[in-house]
Short mmCIF file of C-alpha atoms in Angstrom, two decimals:
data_model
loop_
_atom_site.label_atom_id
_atom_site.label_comp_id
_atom_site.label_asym_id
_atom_site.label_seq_id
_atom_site.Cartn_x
_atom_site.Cartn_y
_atom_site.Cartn_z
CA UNK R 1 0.00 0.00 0.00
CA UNK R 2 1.38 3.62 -0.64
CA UNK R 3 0.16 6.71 0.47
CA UNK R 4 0.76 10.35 -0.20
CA UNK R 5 -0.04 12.35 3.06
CA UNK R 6 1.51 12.43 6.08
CA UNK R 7 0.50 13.62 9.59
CA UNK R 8 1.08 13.47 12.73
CA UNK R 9 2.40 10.05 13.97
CA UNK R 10 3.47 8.49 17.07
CA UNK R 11 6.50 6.28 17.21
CA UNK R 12 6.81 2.55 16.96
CA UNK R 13 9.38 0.49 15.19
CA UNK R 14 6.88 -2.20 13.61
CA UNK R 15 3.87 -0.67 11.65
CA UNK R 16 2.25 2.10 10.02
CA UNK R 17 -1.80 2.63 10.83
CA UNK R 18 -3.20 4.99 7.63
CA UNK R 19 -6.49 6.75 9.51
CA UNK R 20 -9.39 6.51 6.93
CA UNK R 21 -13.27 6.40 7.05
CA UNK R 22 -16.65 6.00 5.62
CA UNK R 23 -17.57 9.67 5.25
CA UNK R 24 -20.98 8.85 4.73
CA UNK R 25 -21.78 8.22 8.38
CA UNK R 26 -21.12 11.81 9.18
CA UNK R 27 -23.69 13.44 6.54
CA UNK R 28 -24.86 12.54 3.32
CA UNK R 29 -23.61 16.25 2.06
CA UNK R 30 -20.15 15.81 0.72
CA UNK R 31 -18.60 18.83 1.77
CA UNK R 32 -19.48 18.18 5.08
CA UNK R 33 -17.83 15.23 4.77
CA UNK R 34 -14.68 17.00 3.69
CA UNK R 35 -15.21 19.62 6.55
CA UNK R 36 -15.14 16.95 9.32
CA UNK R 37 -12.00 14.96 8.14
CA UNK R 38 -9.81 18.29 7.41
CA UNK R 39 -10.93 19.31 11.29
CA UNK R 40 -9.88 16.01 12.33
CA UNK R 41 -6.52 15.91 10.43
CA UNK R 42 -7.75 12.25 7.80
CA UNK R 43 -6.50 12.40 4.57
CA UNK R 44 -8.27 9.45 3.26
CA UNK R 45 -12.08 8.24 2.99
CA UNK R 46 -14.17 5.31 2.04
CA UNK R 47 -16.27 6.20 -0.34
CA UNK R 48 -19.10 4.78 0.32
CA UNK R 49 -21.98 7.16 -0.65
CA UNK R 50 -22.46 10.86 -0.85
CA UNK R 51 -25.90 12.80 -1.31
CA UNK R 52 -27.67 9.83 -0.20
CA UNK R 53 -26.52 7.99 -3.68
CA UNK R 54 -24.36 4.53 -3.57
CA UNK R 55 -20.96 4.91 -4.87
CA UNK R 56 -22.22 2.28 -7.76
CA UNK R 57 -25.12 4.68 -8.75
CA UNK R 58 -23.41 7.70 -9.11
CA UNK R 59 -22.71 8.60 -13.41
CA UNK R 60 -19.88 9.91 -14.52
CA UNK R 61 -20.31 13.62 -13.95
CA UNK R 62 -21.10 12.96 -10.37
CA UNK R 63 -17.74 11.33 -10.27
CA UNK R 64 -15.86 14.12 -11.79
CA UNK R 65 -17.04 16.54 -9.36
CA UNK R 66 -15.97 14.33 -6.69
CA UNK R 67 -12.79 14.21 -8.01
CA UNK R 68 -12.51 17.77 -8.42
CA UNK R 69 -13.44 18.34 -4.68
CA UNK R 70 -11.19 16.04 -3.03
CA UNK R 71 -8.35 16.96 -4.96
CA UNK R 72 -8.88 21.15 -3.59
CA UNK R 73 -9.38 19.54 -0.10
CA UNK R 74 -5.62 17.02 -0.61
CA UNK R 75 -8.15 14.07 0.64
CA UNK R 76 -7.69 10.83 -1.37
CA UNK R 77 -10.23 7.14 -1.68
CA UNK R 78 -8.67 4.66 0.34
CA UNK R 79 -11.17 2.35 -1.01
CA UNK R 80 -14.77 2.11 -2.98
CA UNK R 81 -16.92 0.74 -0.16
CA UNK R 82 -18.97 -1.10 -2.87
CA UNK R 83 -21.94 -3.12 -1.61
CA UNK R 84 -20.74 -6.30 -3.79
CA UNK R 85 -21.95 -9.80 -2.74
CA UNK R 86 -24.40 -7.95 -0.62
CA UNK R 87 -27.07 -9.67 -2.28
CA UNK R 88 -28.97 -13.25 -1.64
CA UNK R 89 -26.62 -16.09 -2.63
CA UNK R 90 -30.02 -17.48 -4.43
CA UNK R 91 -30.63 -14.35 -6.86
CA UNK R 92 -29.17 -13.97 -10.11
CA UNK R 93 -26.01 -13.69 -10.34
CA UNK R 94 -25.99 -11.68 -13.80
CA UNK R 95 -26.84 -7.98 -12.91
CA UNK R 96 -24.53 -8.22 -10.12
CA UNK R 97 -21.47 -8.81 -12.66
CA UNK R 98 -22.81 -5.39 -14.30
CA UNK R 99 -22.52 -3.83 -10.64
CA UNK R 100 -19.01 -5.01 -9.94
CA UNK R 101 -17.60 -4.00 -13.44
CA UNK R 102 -18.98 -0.52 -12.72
CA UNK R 103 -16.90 -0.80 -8.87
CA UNK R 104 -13.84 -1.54 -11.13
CA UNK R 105 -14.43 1.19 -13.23
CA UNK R 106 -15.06 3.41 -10.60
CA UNK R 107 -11.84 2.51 -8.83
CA UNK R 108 -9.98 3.01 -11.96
CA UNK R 109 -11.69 6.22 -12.15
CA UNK R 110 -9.90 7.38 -8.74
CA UNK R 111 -7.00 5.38 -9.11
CA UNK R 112 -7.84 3.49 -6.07
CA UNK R 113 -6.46 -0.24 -5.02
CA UNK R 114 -9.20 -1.62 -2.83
CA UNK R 115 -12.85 -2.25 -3.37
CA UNK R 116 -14.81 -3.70 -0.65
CA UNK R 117 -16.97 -6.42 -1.16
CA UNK R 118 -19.14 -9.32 0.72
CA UNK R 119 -19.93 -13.32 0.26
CA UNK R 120 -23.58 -13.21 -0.16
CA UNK R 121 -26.27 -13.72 2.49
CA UNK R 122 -27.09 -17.15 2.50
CA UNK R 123 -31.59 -17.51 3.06
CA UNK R 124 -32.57 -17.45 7.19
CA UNK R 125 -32.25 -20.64 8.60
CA UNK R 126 -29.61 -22.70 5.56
CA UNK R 127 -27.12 -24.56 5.87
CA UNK R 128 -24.27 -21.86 4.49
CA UNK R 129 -22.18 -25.49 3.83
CA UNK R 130 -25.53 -26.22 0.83
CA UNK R 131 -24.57 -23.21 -1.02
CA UNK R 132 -20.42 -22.81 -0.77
CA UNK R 133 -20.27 -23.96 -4.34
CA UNK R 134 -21.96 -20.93 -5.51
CA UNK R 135 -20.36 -18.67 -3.11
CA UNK R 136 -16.97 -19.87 -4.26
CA UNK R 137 -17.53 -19.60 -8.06
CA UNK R 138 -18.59 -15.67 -7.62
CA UNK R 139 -15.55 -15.15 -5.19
CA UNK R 140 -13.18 -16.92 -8.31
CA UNK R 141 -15.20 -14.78 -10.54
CA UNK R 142 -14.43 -11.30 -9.26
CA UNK R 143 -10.98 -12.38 -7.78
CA UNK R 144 -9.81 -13.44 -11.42
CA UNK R 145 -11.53 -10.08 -12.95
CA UNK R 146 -9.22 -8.43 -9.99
CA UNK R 147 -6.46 -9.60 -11.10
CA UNK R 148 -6.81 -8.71 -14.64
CA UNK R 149 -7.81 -4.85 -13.45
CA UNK R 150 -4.92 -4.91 -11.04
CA UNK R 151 -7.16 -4.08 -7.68
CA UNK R 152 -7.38 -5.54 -4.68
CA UNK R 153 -11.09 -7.17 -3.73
CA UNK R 154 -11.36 -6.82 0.62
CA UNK R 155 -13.56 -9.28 1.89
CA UNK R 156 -15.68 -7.72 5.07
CA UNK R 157 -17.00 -10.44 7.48
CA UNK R 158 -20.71 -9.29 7.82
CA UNK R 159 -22.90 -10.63 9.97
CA UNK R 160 -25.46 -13.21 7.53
CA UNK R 161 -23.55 -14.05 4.76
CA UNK R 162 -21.85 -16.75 3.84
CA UNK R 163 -18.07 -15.56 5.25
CA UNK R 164 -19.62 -14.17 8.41
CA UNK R 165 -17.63 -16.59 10.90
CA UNK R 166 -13.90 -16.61 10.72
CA UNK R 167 -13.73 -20.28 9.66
CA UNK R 168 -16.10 -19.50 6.72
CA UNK R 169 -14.00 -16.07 5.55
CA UNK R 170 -10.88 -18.87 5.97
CA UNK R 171 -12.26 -20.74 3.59
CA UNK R 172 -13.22 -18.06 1.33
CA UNK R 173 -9.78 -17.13 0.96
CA UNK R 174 -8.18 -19.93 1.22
CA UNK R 175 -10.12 -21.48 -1.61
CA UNK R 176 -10.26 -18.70 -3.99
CA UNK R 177 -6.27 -18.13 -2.95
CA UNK R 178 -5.71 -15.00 -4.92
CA UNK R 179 -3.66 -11.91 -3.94
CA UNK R 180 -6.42 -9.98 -4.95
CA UNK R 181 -8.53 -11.01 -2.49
CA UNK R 182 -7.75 -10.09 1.05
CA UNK R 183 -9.63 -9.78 4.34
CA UNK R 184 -11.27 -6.19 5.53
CA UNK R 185 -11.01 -7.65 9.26
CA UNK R 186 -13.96 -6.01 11.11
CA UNK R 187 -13.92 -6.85 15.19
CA UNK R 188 -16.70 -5.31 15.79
CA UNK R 189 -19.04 -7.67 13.18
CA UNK R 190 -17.36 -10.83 14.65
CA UNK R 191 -18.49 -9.95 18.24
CA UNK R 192 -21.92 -9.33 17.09
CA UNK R 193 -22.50 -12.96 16.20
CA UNK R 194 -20.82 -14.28 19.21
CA UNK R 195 -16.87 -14.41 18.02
CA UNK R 196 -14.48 -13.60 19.78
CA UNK R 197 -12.50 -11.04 16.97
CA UNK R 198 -9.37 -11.49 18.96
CA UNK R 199 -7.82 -13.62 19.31
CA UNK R 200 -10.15 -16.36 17.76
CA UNK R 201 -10.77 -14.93 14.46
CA UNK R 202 -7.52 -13.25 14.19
CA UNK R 203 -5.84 -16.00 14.34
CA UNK R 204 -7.49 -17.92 11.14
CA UNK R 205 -7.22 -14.71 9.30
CA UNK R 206 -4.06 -12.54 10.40
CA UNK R 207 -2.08 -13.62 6.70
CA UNK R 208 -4.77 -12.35 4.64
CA UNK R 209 -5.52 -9.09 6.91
CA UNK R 210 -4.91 -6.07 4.66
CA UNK R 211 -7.12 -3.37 5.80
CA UNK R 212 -9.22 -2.99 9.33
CA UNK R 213 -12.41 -1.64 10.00
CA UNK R 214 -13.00 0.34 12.98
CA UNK R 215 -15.74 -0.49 15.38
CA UNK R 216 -15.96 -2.27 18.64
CA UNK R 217 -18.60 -4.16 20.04
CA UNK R 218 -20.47 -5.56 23.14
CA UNK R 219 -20.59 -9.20 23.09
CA UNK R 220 -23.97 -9.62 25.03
CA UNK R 221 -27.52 -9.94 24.02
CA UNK R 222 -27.92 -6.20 22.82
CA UNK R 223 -24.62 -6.20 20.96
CA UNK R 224 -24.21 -2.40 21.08
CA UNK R 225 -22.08 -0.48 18.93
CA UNK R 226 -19.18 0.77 20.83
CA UNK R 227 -16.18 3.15 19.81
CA UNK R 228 -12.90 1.38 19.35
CA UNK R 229 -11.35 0.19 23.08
CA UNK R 230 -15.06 0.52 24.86
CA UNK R 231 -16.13 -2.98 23.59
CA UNK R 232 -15.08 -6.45 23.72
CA UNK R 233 -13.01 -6.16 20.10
CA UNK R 234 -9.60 -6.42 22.39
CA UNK R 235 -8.46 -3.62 19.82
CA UNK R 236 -5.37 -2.89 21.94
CA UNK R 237 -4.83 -6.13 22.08
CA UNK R 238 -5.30 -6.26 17.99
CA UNK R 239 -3.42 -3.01 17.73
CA UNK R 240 -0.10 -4.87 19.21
CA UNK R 241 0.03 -7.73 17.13
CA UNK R 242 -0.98 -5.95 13.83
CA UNK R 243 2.02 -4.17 14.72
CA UNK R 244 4.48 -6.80 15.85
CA UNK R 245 3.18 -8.36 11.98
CA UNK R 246 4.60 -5.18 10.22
CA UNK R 247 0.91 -4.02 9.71
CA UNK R 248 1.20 -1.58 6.42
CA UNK R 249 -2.18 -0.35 6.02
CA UNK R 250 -5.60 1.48 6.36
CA UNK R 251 -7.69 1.01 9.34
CA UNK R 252 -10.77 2.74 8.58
CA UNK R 253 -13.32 4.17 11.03
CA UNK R 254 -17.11 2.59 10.65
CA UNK R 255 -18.29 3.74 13.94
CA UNK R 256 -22.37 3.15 13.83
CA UNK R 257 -22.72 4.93 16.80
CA UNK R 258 -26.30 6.27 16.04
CA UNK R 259 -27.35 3.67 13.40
CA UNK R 260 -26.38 0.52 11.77
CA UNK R 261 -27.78 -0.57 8.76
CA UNK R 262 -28.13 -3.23 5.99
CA UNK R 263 -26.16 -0.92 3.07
CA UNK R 264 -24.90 2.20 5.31
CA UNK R 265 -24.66 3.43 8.92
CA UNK R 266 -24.56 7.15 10.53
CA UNK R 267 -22.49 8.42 13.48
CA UNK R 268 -22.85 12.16 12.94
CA UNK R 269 -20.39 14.74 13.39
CA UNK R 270 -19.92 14.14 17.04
CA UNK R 271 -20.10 10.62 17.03
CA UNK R 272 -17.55 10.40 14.30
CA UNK R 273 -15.61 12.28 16.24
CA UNK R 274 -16.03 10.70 19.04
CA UNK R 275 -14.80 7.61 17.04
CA UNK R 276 -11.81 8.85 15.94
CA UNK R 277 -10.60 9.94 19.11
CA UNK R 278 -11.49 6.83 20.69
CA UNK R 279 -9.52 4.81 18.33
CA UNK R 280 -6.16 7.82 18.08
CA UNK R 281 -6.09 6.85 21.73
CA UNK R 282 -5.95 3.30 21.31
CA UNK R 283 -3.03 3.75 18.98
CA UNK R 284 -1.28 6.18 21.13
CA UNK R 285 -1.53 4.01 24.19
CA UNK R 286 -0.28 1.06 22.48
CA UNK R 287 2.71 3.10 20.45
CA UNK R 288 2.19 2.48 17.25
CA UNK R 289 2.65 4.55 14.17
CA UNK R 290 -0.25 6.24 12.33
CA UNK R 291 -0.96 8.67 9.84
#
C-alpha cells in the first residue's frame, strides 16, 4: 500500500496505521464530509456514498465533481466501499457482474487499489455449507476479474452471509487463494455474532488481513455499537500484534454509533468524532505509528 499524506504520527518500530473512514456516516452532504475529516486531520475516505446515492449509482459527472473536490481539499479514496456480494446467494447472479464492473471502473476512475466487497447472504435458517459452491464460483469470478484490473477485492465479514464466521471467511480465501482477495477484518461484526475477533478470528485470518475496520462491540444480548477500546473487540490487544506483523495499512473508522444498517450506517459529526478519538487513543496508548 502507498500513500501520499503524512500527519502526525506516534512512534513505533513495527507498523504504520493509515487513519481513513466512511464519510458517509457523518452526513450525506459531501462537503461536510470533507469539513469533518480536514478538522480532524484524515487524509483518506471510504467512499461509500455521498448525497444519499451509492458509490455504484453515481454517473460519470457525479464522479468528476468528486474528483474535483477532493483533490482542492488534498483528501484521497482509500477504497470504494462497494456493496458487492451484498445480495442473496439465491438471486441472479448476472446484474450483479454489471454492478461489480462498474466498482472496477469506478476505482480506476480514482486510481484506487481496494474495493470492498461481501460473500452473499445465505436464506434465514440454511445450511451456508448447501450453497459454498456458488459462493466460491462468484468469489473466483471477481478475484480473477481483480487480477486482470490490477485491484485488490477486501472481503468484510458481515454478519449473515456466507463468510460471516472466521472459519467460513478462511475458507473463502483460502479457496479462492488470490492476492487480490484479502480480508477487511472487522472486530466489531465478529463480536456481534458471538466471536471472539481477537484472538479467535484473528488468528485464522491474520495472513490475509490487509485493511481494518473500525468499530468495537459488546458481546452480550444487545450487541451495542461501541467506539474502538469501549467494547469487547480487544483492539489494543489487535493493535499490538498488527504491529508486531509489520501491519502496512488502512484502518478505517465505521463507527455506527447512532445507526447501523443493511447498506450504510450514521455516526454524525460528534459521534464520528467521538470515534476517531477513541480509536487515536488506542493507537497512542499502544505506540504504534499512524498517519
Amino acid at each position: 500500500m502507498t500513500t501520499n499524506h503524512t500527519q502526525n504520527t506516534t512512534t513505533s518500530d513495527g507498523s504504520t496505521f493509515v487513519l481513513s473512514g466512511f464519510a458517509d456516516e457523518i452526513d450525506p452532504n459531501l462537503e461536510t464530509q470533507l469539513d469533518v475529516f480536514e478538522d480532524l486531520d484524515i487524509g483518506y475516505f471510504d467512499l461509500r456514498g455521498v448525497y444519499d446515492t451509492n458509490v455504484l449509482d453515481l454517473d460519470d459527472n457525479s464522479l468528476e465533481r468528486i474528483r474535483d473536490m477532493i483533490d482542492d481539499r488534498g483528501i484521497a479514496i482509500s477504497s470504494i466501499g462497494s456493496p458487492i456480494g451484498k445480495i442473496g446467494i439465491t438471486d441472479d447472479f448476472e446484474p450483479h457482474k454489471a454492478r461489480f464492473e462498474r466498482a472496477i471502473k469506478v476505482a480506476a476512475f480514482f486510481d484506487v487499489e481496494y474495493i470492498r466487497i461481501f460473500s452473499y447472504y445465505i436464506p434465514e435458517g440454511d445450511d451456508p455449507s448447501k450453497y459454498r459452491g456458488e459462493v466460491m464460483d462468484r468469489m473466483r469470478w471477481k478475484a480473477k476479474r481483480a487480477e486482470e484490473e490490477n485491484v485488490t477485492l477486501i472481503h468484510e465479514n458481515e454478519k449473515d452471509i456466507y463468510g460471516d464466521t472466521a472459519e467460513r471467511c478462511r475458507d473463502v480465501l483460502t479457496t479462492v487463494n488470490s492476492s487480490s482477495l484479502r480480508a477487511a477484518f472487522d472486530p466489531a461484526n465478529f463480536v456481534e455474532i458471538g466471536v471472539k475477533a481477537y484472538p479467535y478470528a484473528f488468528v485464522l485470518l491474520a495472513e490475509y488481513v490487509e485493511y481494518l475496520h473500525v468499530k468495537d462491540a459488546e458481546m452480550d444480548e444487545r450487541g451495542e455499537i461501541r467506539p474502538a477500546g469501549e467494547g469487547d473487540g480487544r483492539f489494543d490487544d489487535l493493535i499490538r500484534v498488527l504491529d508486531a506483523r509489520g501491519f502496512d495499512g488502512f484502518a478505517s473508522l465505521e463507527p455506527h454509533l447512532q445507526y447501523a444498517g443493511p447498506s450504510t450506517g450514521m455516526s454524525g459529526s460528534e459521534g464520528f468524532q467521538t470515534a476517531a478519538e477513541a480509536f487515536r487513543s488506542v493507537l497512542t496508548e499502544v505506540g504504534v505509528d499512524y498517519e
